[in-house]
Coordinates of C-alpha atoms in Angstrom, one line a residue:
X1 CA 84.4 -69.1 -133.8
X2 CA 84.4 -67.8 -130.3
X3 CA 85.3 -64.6 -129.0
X4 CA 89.0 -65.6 -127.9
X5 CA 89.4 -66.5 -131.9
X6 CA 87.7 -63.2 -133.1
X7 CA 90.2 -61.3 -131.1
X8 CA 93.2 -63.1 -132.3
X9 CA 92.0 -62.9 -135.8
X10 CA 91.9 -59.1 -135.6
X11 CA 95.3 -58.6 -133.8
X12 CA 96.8 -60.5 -137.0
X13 CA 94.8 -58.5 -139.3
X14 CA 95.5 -55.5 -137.6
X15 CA 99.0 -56.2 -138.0
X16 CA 99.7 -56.9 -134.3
X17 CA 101.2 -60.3 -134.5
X18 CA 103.2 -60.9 -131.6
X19 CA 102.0 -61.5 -128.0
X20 CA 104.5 -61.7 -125.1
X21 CA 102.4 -63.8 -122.6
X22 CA 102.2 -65.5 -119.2
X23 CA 98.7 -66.9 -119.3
X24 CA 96.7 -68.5 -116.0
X25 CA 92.6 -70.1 -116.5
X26 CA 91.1 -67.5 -117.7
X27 CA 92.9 -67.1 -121.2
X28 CA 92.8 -70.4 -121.7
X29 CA 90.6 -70.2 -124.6
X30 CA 93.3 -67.6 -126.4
X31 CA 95.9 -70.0 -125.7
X32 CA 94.0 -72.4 -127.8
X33 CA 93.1 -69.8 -130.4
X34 CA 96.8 -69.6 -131.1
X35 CA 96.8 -73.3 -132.5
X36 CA 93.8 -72.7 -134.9
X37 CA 94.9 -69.0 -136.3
X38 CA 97.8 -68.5 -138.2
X39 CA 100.2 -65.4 -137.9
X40 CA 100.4 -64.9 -134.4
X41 CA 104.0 -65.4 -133.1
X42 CA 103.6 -66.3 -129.1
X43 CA 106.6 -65.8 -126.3
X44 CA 106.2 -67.0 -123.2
X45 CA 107.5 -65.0 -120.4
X46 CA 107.9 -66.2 -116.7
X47 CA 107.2 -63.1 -115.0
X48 CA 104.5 -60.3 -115.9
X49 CA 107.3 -57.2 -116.0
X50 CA 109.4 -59.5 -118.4
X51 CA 106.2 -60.4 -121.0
X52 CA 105.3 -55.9 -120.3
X53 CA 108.9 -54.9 -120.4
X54 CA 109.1 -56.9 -124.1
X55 CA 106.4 -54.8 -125.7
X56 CA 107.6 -51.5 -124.8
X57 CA 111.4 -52.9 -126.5
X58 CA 109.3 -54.3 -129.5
X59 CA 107.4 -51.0 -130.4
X60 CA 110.4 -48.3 -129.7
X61 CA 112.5 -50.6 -132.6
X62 CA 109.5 -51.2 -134.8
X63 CA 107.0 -48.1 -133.7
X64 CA 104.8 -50.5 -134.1
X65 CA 102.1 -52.1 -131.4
X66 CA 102.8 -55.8 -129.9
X67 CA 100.5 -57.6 -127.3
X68 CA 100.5 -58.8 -123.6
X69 CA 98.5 -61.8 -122.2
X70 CA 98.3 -61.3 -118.8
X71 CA 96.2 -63.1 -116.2
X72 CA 93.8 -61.4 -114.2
X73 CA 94.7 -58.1 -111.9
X74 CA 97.4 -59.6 -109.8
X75 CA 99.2 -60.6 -113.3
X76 CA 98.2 -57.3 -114.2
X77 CA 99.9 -55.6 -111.4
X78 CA 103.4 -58.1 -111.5
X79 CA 103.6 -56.0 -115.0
X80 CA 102.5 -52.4 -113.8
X81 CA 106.1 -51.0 -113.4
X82 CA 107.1 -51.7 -116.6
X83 CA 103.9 -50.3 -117.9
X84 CA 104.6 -47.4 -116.5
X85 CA 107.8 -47.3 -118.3
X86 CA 106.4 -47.5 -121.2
X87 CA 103.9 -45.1 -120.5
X88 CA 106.8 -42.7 -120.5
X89 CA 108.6 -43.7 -123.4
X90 CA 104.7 -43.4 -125.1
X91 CA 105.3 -47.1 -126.4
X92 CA 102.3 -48.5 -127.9
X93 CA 101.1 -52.1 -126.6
X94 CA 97.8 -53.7 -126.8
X95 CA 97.4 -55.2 -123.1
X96 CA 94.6 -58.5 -123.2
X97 CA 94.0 -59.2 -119.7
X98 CA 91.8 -61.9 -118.7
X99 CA 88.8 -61.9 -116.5
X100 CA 86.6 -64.1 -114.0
X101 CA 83.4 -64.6 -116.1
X102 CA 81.2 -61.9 -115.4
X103 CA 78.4 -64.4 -113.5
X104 CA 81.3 -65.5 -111.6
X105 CA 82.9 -61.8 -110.3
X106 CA 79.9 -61.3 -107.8
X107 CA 81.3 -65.2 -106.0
X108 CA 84.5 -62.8 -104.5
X109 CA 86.6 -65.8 -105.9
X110 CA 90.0 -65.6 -104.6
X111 CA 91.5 -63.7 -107.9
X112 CA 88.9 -61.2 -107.5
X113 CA 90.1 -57.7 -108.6
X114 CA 89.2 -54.5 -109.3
X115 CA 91.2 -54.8 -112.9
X116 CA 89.7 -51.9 -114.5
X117 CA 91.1 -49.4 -110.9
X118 CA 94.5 -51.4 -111.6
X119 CA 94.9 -50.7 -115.1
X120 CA 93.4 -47.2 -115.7
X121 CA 96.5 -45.4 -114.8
X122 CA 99.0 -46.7 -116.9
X123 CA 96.1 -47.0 -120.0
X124 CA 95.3 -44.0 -122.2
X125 CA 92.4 -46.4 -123.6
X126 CA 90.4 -49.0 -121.5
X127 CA 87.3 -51.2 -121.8
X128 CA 86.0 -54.5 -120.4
X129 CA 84.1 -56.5 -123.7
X130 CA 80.7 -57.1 -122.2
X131 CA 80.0 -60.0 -124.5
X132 CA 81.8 -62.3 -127.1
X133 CA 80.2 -60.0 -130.3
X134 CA 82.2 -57.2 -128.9
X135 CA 85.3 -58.8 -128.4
X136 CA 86.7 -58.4 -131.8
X137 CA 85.2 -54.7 -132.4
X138 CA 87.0 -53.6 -129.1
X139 CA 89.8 -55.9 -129.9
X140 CA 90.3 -53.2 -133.1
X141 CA 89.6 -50.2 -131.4
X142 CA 92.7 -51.1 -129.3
X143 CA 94.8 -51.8 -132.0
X144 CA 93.9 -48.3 -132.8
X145 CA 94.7 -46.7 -129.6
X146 CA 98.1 -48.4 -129.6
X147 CA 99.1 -47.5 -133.4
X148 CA 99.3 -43.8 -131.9
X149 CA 101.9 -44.7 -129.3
X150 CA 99.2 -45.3 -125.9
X151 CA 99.1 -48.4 -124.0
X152 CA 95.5 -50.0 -124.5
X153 CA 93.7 -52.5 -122.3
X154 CA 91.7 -54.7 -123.1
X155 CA 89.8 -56.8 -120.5
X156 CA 88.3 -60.1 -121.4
X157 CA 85.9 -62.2 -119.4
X158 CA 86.1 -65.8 -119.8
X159 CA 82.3 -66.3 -120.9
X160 CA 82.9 -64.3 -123.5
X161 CA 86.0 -65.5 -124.3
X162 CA 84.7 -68.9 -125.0
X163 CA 81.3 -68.0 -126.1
X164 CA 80.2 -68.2 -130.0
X165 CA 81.0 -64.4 -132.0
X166 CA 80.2 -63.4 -135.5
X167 CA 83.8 -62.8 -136.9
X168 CA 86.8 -60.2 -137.2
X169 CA 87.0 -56.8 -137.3
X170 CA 88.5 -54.4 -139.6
X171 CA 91.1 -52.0 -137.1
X172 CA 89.6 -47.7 -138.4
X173 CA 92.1 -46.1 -140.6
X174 CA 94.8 -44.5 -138.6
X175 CA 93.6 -41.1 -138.0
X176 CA 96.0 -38.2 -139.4
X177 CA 99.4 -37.9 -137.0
X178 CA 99.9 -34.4 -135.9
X179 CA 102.5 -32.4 -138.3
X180 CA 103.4 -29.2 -136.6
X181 CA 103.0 -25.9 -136.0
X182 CA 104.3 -23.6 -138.8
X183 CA 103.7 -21.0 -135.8
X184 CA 105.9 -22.6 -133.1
X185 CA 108.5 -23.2 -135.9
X186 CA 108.5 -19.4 -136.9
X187 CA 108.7 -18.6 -133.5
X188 CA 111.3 -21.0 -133.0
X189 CA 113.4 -19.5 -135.9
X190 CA 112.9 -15.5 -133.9
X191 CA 114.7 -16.7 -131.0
X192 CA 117.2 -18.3 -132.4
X193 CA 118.2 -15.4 -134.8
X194 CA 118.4 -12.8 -132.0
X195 CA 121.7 -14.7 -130.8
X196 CA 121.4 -14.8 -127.4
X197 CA 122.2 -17.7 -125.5
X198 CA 119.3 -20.8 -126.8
X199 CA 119.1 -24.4 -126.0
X200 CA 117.6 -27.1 -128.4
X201 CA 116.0 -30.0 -126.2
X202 CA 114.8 -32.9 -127.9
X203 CA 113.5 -36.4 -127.5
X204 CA 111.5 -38.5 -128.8
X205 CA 111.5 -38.9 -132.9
X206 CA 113.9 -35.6 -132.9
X207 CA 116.9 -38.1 -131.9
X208 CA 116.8 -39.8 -135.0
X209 CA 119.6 -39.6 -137.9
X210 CA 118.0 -37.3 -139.7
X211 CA 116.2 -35.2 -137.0
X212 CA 119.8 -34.9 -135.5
X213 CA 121.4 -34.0 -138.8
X214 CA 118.9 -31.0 -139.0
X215 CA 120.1 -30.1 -135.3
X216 CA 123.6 -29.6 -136.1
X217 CA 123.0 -27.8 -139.2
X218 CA 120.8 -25.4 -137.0
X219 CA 123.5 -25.5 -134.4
X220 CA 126.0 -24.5 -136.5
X221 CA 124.5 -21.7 -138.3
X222 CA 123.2 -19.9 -135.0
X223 CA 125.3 -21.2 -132.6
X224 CA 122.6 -22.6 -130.4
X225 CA 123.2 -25.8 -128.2
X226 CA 121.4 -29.3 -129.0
X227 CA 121.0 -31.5 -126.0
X228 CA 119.0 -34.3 -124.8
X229 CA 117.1 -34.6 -122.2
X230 CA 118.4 -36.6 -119.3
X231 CA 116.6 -40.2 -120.5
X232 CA 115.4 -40.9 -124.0
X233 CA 113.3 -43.7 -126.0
X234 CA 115.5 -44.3 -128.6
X235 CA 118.9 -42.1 -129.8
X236 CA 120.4 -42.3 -132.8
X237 CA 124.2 -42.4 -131.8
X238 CA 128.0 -43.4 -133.5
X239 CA 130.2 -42.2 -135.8
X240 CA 128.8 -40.3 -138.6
X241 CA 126.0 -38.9 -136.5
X242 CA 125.4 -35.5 -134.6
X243 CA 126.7 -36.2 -130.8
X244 CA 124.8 -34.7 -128.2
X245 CA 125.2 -34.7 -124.7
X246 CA 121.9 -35.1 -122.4
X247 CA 120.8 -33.1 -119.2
X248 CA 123.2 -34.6 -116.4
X249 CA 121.0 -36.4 -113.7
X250 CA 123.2 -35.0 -110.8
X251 CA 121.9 -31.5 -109.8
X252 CA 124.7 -30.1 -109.2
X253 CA 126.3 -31.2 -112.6
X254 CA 123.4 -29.5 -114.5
X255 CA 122.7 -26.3 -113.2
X256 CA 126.2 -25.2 -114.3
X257 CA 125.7 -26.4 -117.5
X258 CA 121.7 -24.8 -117.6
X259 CA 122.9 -21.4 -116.3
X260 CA 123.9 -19.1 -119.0
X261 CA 120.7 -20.0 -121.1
X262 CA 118.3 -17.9 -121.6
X263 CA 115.9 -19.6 -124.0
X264 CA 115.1 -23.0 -124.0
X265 CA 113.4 -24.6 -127.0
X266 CA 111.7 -27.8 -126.6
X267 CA 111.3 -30.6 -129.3
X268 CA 108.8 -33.1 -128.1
X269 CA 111.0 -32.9 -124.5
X270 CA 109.7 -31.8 -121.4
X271 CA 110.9 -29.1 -118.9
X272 CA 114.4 -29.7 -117.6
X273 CA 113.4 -31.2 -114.2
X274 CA 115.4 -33.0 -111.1
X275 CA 114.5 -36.7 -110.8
X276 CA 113.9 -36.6 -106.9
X277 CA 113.1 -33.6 -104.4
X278 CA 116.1 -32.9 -102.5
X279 CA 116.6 -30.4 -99.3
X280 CA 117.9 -27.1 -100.3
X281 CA 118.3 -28.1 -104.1
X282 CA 115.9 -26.9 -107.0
X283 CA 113.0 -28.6 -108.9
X284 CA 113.2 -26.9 -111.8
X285 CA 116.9 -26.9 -113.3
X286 CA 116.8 -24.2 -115.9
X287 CA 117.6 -20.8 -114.5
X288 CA 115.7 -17.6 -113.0
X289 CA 114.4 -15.8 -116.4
X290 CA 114.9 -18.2 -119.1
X291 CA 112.1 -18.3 -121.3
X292 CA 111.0 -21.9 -122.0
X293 CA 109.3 -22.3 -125.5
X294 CA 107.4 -25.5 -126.9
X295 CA 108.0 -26.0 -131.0
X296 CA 107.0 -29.8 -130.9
X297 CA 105.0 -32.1 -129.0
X298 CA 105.0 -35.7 -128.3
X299 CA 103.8 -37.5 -131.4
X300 CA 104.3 -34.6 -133.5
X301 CA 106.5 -34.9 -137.1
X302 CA 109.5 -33.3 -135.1
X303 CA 112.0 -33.9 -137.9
X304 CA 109.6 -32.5 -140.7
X305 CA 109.6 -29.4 -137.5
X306 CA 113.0 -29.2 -137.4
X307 CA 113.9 -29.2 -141.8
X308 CA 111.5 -26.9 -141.6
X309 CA 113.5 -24.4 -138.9
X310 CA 116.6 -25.1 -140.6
X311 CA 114.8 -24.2 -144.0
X312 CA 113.8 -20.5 -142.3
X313 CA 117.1 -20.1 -141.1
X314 CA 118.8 -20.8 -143.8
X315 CA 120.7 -23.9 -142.4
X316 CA 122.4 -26.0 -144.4
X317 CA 124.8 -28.9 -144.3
X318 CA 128.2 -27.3 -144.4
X319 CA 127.0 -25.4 -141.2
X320 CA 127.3 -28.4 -139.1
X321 CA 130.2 -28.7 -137.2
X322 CA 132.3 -31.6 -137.8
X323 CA 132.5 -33.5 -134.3
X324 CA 135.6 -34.4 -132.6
X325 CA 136.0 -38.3 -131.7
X326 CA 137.5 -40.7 -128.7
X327 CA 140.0 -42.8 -130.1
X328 CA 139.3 -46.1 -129.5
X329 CA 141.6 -48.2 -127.5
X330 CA 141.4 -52.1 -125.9
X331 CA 141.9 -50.8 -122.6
X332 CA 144.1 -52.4 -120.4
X333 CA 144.2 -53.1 -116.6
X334 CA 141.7 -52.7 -113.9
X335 CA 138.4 -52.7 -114.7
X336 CA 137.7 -48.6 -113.9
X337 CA 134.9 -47.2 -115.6
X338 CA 136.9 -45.6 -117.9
X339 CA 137.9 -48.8 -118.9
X340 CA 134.2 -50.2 -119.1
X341 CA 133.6 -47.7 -121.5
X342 CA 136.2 -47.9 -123.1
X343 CA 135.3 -51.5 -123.7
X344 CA 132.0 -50.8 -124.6
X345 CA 132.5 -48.3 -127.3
X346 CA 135.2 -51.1 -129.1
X347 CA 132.6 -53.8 -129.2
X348 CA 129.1 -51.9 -130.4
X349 CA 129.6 -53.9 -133.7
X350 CA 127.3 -51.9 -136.9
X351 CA 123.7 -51.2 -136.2
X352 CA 123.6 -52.2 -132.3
X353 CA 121.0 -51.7 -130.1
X354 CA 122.2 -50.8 -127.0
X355 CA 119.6 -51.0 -124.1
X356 CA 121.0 -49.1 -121.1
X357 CA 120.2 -50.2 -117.2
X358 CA 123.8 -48.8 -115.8
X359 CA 122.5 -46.1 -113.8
X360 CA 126.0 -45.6 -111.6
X361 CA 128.6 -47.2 -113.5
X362 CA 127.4 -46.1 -116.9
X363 CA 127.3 -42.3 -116.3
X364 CA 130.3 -42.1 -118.2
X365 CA 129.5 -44.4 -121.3
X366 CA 128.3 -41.2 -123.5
X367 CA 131.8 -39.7 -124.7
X368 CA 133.4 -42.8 -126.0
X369 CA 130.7 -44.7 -127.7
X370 CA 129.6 -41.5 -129.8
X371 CA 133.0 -42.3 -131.4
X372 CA 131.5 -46.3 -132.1
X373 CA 129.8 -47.5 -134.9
X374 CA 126.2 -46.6 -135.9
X375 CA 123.8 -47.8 -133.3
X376 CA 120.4 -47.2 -131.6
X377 CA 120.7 -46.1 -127.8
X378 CA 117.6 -47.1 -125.8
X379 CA 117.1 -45.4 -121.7
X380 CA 114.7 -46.3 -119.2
X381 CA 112.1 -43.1 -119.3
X382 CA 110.2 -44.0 -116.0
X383 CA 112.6 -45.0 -113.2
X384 CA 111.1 -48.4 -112.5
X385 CA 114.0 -50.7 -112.6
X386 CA 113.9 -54.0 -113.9
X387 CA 113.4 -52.3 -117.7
X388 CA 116.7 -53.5 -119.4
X389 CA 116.6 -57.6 -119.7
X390 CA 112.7 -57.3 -120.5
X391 CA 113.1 -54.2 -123.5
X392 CA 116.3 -55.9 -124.7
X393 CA 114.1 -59.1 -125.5
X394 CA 111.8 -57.0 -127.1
X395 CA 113.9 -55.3 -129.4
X396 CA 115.9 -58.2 -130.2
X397 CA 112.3 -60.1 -131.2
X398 CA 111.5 -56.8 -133.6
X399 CA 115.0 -56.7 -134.6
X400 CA 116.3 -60.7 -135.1
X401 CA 119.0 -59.1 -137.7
X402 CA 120.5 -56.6 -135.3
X403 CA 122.8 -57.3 -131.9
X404 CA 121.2 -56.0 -128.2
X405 CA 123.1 -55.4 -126.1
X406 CA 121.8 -54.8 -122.5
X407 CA 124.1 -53.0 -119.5
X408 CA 122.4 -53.2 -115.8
X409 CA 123.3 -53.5 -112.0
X410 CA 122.9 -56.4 -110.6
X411 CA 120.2 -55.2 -108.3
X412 CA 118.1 -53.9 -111.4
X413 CA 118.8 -57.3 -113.4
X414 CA 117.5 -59.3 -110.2
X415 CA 114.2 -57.4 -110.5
X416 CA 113.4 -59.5 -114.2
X417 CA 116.0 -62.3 -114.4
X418 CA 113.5 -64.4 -115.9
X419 CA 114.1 -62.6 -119.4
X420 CA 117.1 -64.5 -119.5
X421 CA 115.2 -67.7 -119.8
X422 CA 112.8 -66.3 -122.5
X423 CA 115.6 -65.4 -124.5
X424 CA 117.8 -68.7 -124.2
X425 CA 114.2 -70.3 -125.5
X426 CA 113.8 -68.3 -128.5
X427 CA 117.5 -68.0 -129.4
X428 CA 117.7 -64.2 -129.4
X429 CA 120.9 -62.2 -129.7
X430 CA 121.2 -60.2 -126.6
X431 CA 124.6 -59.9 -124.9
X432 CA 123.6 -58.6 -121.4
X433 CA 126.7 -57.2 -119.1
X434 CA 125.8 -57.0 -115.4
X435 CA 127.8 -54.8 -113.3
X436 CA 128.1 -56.8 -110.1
X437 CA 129.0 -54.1 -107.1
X438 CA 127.2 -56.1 -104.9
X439 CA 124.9 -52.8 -104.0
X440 CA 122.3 -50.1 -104.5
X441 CA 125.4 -47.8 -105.4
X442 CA 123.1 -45.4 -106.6
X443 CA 120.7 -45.0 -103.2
X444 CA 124.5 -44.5 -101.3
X445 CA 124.4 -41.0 -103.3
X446 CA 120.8 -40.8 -102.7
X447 CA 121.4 -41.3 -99.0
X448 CA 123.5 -38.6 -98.7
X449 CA 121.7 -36.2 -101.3
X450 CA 118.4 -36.4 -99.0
X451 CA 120.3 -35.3 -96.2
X452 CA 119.0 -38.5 -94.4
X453 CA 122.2 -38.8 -91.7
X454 CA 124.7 -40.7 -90.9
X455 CA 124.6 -44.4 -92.6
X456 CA 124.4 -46.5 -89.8
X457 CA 124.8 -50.9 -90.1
X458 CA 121.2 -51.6 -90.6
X459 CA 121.1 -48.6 -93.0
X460 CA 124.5 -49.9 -95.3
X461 CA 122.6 -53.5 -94.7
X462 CA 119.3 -52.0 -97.4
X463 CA 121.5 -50.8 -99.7
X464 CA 123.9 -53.8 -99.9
X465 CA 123.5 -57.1 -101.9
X466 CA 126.4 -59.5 -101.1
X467 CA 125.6 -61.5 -98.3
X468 CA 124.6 -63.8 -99.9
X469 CA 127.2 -62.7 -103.2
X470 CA 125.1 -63.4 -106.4
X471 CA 126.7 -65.7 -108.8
X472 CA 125.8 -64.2 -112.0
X473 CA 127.5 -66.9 -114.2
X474 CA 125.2 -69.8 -112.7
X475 CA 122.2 -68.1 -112.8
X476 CA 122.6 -67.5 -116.4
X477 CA 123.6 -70.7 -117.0
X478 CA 120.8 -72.6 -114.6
X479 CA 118.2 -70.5 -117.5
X480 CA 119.9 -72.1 -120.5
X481 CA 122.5 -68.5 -121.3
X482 CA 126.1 -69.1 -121.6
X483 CA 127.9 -67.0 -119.5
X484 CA 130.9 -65.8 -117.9
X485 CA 133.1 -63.3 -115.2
X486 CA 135.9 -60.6 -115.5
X487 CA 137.9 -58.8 -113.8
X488 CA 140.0 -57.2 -115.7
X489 CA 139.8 -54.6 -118.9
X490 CA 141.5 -57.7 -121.2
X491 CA 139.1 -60.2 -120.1
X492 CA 136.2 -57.6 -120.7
X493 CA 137.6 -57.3 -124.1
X494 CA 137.8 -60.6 -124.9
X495 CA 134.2 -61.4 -123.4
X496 CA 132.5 -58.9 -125.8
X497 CA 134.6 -59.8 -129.0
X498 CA 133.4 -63.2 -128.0
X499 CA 129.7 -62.3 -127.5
X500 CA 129.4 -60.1 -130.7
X501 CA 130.6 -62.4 -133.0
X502 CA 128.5 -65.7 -132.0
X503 CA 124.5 -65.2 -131.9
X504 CA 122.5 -66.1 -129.5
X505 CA 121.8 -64.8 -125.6
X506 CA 124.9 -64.7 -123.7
X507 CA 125.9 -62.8 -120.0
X508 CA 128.8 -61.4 -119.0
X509 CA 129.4 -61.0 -115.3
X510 CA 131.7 -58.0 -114.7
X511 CA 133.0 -57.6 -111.4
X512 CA 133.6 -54.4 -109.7

């Protein structure tokens, strides 16, 4: 075999067996592995962020490593910002990107690169294989990387893609995951018994059922708060499951609601911090003198942390407090964002995953859909837009049994429209809804939160994206995805009873 078959053979037996690719010369030779190893499912992605973007969906709903197949550094880069993403939400993904063969790098042929300076900072684990017997020991030490939530790179010449290797190799034995600290637990368990005013922050594994259920016993019994932080990877969320509200991204909606505390527990989160520097506003949102403790990191067994606090406390399950539920009503009428939400939290039909991109017109999606039923709630941790369409591809190839559906602007879904193609070709059920303002709404409040002036014509002309208007439903449709447009709360209604009960993509056009 050669070394693109070595390495294809170890991703399978390493129990990475799907690849989200866009391939160009150099991979070549893995392209034709494909045909003569069994195992490997393939998707084909027209654009580098959708085929990244895919990945980071697939291992937050299966915590489980897929790969990329990405050509050369300028494929590389077209799939950067949704690495970075990823690196945030610590999604595990085994990057292959292919190289010039190494007697042909010194030529400066015109897809030249410096691959190794483009992919170091979004890679906790990188290596070029400097000859096809490496390729499948490297190939396993990846696997390895990516098994413990990091993004690993693996750069593969074309000589030694194509150039005869030995065999497979076996991927080491996980090494031990990080439990927790009895001590940070303990002293987790002091601050919250002397009463005063304590906030529990979580991400991360804390925000599943079960780490959630331990919250609101602990909650309940010492009368702490439980919040999120302002994005998360993945939340457990719907009826029959601990609500929690998150960290408000405006400033001046959080610092009211950070004020009062005076100790500030974190569960795999981070400091409460503002998303952008703005004149005369603060970095850091918590307040003057509280005390910020760390009883979990990233990676740790946060919910085996947190039975444990509520074991020392003495927390049980008639502590938590029962939570008060939205009735749910078809809404009616204009198409407010009440009534979008409203909408929403109807349709979420049983173990959803909903994969959330509405960074202005979703703010208020939270309250109602706590009251749906039981679903997965999946945010974009880095800020790069263009996440949603790509991660709900993603999840919905981990997760062919479950509905996705996807809620983004239209000037975030233009970013990776291509995902819709990928997912009319391999028949997967995502319902995305694009919220067509026909703007950057959200850089108009950003505007004025910089303090950058007056908006002048040329100003309003970068932040506005309806000349010409973008007709959603043909776009969909010209990449093989049924769609349609509403405006109004019935036709919304109607739309979404439509797309959750037929599977299969589908794209809902909802006009503001």
């Amino acid at each position: 075999m050669n070394g693109a078959e070595s390495l294809v053979r170890t991703l399978v037996a390493g129990d990475v067996d799907v690849c989200f690719a866009n391939p160009g010369t150099s991979e070549m030779h893995f392209v034709a592995a494909l045909d003569r190893v069994e195992g490997m499912r393939c998707v084909l992605g027209l654009f580098e962020g959708v085929v990244t973007g895919a990945a980071d969906g697939y291992f937050r709903m299966r915590n489980k490593p897929a790969s990329t197949l990405l050509h050369l550094g300028p494929g590389l880069a077209n799939g950067l910002a949704n690495l970075h993403n990823a690196k945030k939400a610590n999604s595990g993904i085994v990057n292959i990107v292919g190289q010039h063969a190494t007697y042909h790098i010194d030529y400066n042929a015109p897809l030249t690169s410096d691959i190794e300076g483009l992919a170091r900072p979004m890679s906790a684990w990188l290596r070029t294989s400097p000859d096809a017997q490496a390729v499948a020991r490297d190939g396993a030490a990846a696997i390895a990387a990516a098994r413990h939530a990091q993004i690993a790179t693996l750069i593969l010449p074309a000589d030694t893609a194509w150039n005869e290797a030995d065999g497979i190799a076996a991927v080491p034995e996980d090494r031990q995951r990080a439990s927790y600290s009895r001590e940070a637990v303990e002293a987790a368990a002091k601050i919250l018994r002397t009463g005063e005013s304590t906030l529990l922050l979580m991400t991360g594994g804390a925000l599943t059922e079960r780490g959630l259920s331990m919250a609101s016993r602990i909650a309940g019994k010492t009368g702490c708060k439980v919040m999120g932080q302002t994005y998360n990877p993945k939340m457990a969320r719907g009826r029959g499951r601990f609500a929690i509200d998150r960290i408000p991204y405006v400033i001046e909606q959080a610092l009211p609601i950070l004020k009062d505390f005076r100790h500030i527990i974190l569960v795999e989160a981070n400091d409460p911090v503002a998303f952008f520097a703005y004149p005369n506003k603060p970095s850091l949102l918590k307040p003057e003198g509280c005390e910020v403790h760390r009883m979990t990191d990233p990676g740790e067994h946060s919910v085996a942390a947190l039975e444990a606090l509520a074991g020392v406390l003495g927390a049980k399950a008639p502590d938590a407090q029962p939570q008060p539920m939205v009735e749910l009503v078809k809404p009616v009428g204009a198409l407010t964002h009440a009534a979008i939400a409203m909408a929403i939290a109807v349709a979420i039909p049983e173990h959803a995953i909903v994969v959330d991109e509405s960074i202005t017109t979703g703010r208020g999606f939270f309250p109602p859909t706590a009251a749906s039923a039981p679903h997965d709630w999946l945010q974009n941790m880095g800020g790069s837009i263009g996440f949603s369409t790509p991660v709900a591809t993603g999840a919905a190839v981990a997760c062919p049994d479950r509905k996705v559906i996807c809620m983004v602007g239209d000037g975030s879904a233009m970013y990776t429209l291509q995902s819709l193609w990928t997912q009319a070709r391999e028949g997967l059920d995502v319902t995305t809804i694009v919220f067509a303002n026909r703007n950057y709404q959200i850089l108009k409040g950003e505007f004025a939160g910089v303090g950058a002036g007056e908006m002048g014509a040329r100003a309003m002309d970068m932040l506005s994206i309806d000349r010409p208007t973008l007709d959603w439903p043909a776009l969909a449709k010209g990449m093989g995805v049924p769609a349609r447009s509403v405006a109004t709360a019935e036709a919304f209604v109607a739309a979404l009873a439509e797309a959750v009960a037929e599977p299969g993509p589908r794209l809902i056009e909802v006009v503001m």
